[in-house]
């Protein structure tokens, strides 16, 4: 054959390899409102940057007529490319080939690109669209999952790992996304569950739709398994690109600096917090009033909304924001919000992203439900995460900082580098009402006018303790600042913390209250 013929032959082979499960299956995929695996990859990556590997790898399943069922490849596409010019490793399961089920060679391809990502220290994106372990390949497919989970765990904290659920992600398959840092889901397309509706029906006799068991909303609002929700695949891909712009490629470097378009385009911070400490406000507005371009990329927006987590930039550099949300449950810490915050703090710490904590919270959510659900061990996760973190850590106490919540929300005592308080801050063991009722119980009961006495004692307690000056007098708060100075104080604190070194004792690893 001439070189021209060799090239022609190669091209034909590639066309066949790219045909996946065939035209009919591709049309079925389209009819479900889903893009094909290759379309998904090329939509996420920079134009023309995708380089595919292992296109000619074939499956090895021979039982149950599998050689007739899968004609080409093994239902997954792997490769490298760039997002915003920075390298990325990526894989996408192809549902058109045996439902994207995971067989031996399928798992080997995924493991190859995972190994590559870890060796080259670049982020990994995995697109899941699969019926799970390939039933016809038995233990080989289970082994494949085990190999993937091991790699997810080894890569954790070294490279960012992103999972995108664009179809079913069923059975044990869900544990790879669960081991990664961020999970993206899309309305009507993502379905993620251990036991699907048919199993639930068989075992419990209860009827549910797949959407009710593990749809996109369920994982964003109830289970907390997903971090980003989109209404279409296109919107999801834009979210992925935005996330990638905020985070570094690996744990040895810092995120790329992106200059603000208009750093001073911010809201008037003095007008956000109402005069009455009983009235709520949107803490998101405070974040947007200090971050570059008033731009805040919120993570897990719809789950445990009493705490806000997400990324913003300060003078072009990525910061992680953790903030109580007075609009929801007065911003208390509870089981879910503790989990949400703790995991985010650990992500930021692993990837050299400074943490800014904005505090306004009356403590932990009281109630027997919370106690029985383990608010003690969940709440301890926040303490653990802040104590352990060595990135620059700055706190601004906006209003309430009561009890254990004061300590947990990156206080000086868990090693905040800088603690600022607004003059509106109330730092105390508990709220003035509760405190007065306990400490002055007898005086109130014995008074001629108990209610008047109660109000007097509340005021006394407020004057004495519920302000920032007692903490400032002990140096627990570094400076009481005017709200309008918040951004400039944060910028200065970040600038002087750039080369921070914090000693932690050597150990194999700690034992966080998982
Ligand atoms: C082999 C599979 C498969 C699987 C789907 N297919 N799942 N083949 N192993 N796990 C095949 C189907 O036979 C079908 O082949 C094609 O993929 C498309 O599937 P459909 O059922 O026609 O599609 P749809 O109606 O869209 O339903 C998709 C689905 C359903 C919801 C994913 O197929 C399903 O429930 N599959 C099983 C899901 C599951 O229970 N997985 C868990 C496996 S156990 P044809 O030739 O007809 O087109 C597991 C344990 C792992 O994963 C443990 C790891 C630790």
XYZ file of C-alpha atoms and ligand atoms in Angstrom, residues 25 28-29 32 34 66 69-70 95-102 129-137 141-146 149 167-175 191 193-199 210, ligand 1:
105
model
C -28.343 4.040 19.365
C -31.930 7.212 20.729
C -29.353 9.143 22.755
C -33.379 11.590 25.182
C -28.473 13.940 25.430
C -21.188 -10.017 23.696
C -23.599 -6.922 21.024
C -20.565 -4.615 21.112
C -24.194 5.062 26.565
C -24.749 3.949 22.974
C -22.368 1.023 23.575
C -24.068 -1.513 25.889
C -25.520 1.308 27.959
C -22.052 2.667 28.785
C -21.675 -0.313 31.100
C -18.247 -0.846 32.601
C -23.471 7.972 31.489
C -23.678 4.299 32.313
C -25.827 1.404 33.467
C -23.034 0.463 35.900
C -21.072 -2.771 36.122
C -21.398 -4.746 32.866
C -23.454 -7.667 34.024
C -22.014 -10.029 31.401
C -18.425 -9.405 32.568
C -16.257 -5.154 35.971
C -16.317 -5.038 39.775
C -12.521 -5.163 39.737
C -12.575 -2.248 37.311
C -14.596 -0.124 39.717
C -12.273 -0.978 42.570
C -11.987 4.105 43.368
C -27.252 9.927 32.262
C -27.627 7.034 34.666
C -24.927 6.492 37.251
C -26.203 3.425 38.998
C -25.172 0.985 41.707
C -21.615 1.067 43.026
C -20.683 3.316 40.086
C -21.839 6.303 42.133
C -18.844 5.966 44.425
C -29.883 9.885 37.511
C -28.649 6.030 42.819
C -27.476 2.915 44.626
C -30.869 1.206 44.526
C -33.153 2.298 41.711
C -36.961 2.320 41.638
C -37.233 -1.361 40.654
C -35.091 -2.525 43.581
C -36.136 7.486 38.924
C -24.856 -4.625 30.707
C -26.393 -2.979 30.285
C -26.317 -2.538 31.637
C -25.439 -3.230 32.513
C -27.720 -1.283 30.592
N -27.276 -2.173 29.692
N -27.149 -1.501 31.780
N -25.674 -4.017 29.827
N -24.711 -4.273 31.995
N -25.271 -2.895 33.766
C -27.633 -2.285 28.294
C -29.073 -2.762 28.093
O -29.132 -4.159 28.117
C -29.375 -2.194 26.724
O -28.794 -3.036 25.764
C -28.603 -0.905 26.686
O -27.616 -1.001 27.715
C -29.451 0.307 26.993
O -30.170 0.033 28.175
P -31.760 0.275 28.303
O -32.206 -0.431 29.506
O -32.419 -0.059 26.999
O -31.810 1.853 28.473
P -32.762 2.703 29.389
O -34.170 2.277 29.227
O -32.414 4.117 29.088
O -32.331 2.338 30.901
C -31.025 2.620 31.336
C -30.788 2.023 32.730
C -31.164 0.518 32.721
C -31.647 2.762 33.751
C -29.351 2.258 33.093
O -30.506 -0.096 31.618
C -30.758 -0.166 33.964
O -31.454 -0.095 34.982
N -29.593 -0.863 33.927
C -29.103 -1.572 35.088
C -28.654 -0.573 36.131
C -28.088 -1.210 37.337
O -28.782 -1.778 38.181
N -26.775 -1.183 37.403
C -26.108 -1.686 38.510
C -25.325 -2.848 38.079
S -24.528 -3.437 39.512
P -29.503 -3.291 24.319
O -28.620 -4.284 23.672
O -30.857 -3.813 24.629
O -29.517 -1.951 23.654
C -23.258 -2.366 39.766
C -22.389 -2.736 40.916
C -21.092 -2.071 40.786
O -23.061 -1.437 39.098
C -20.370 -2.199 42.064
C -19.103 -1.435 42.028
C -18.550 -1.308 43.394
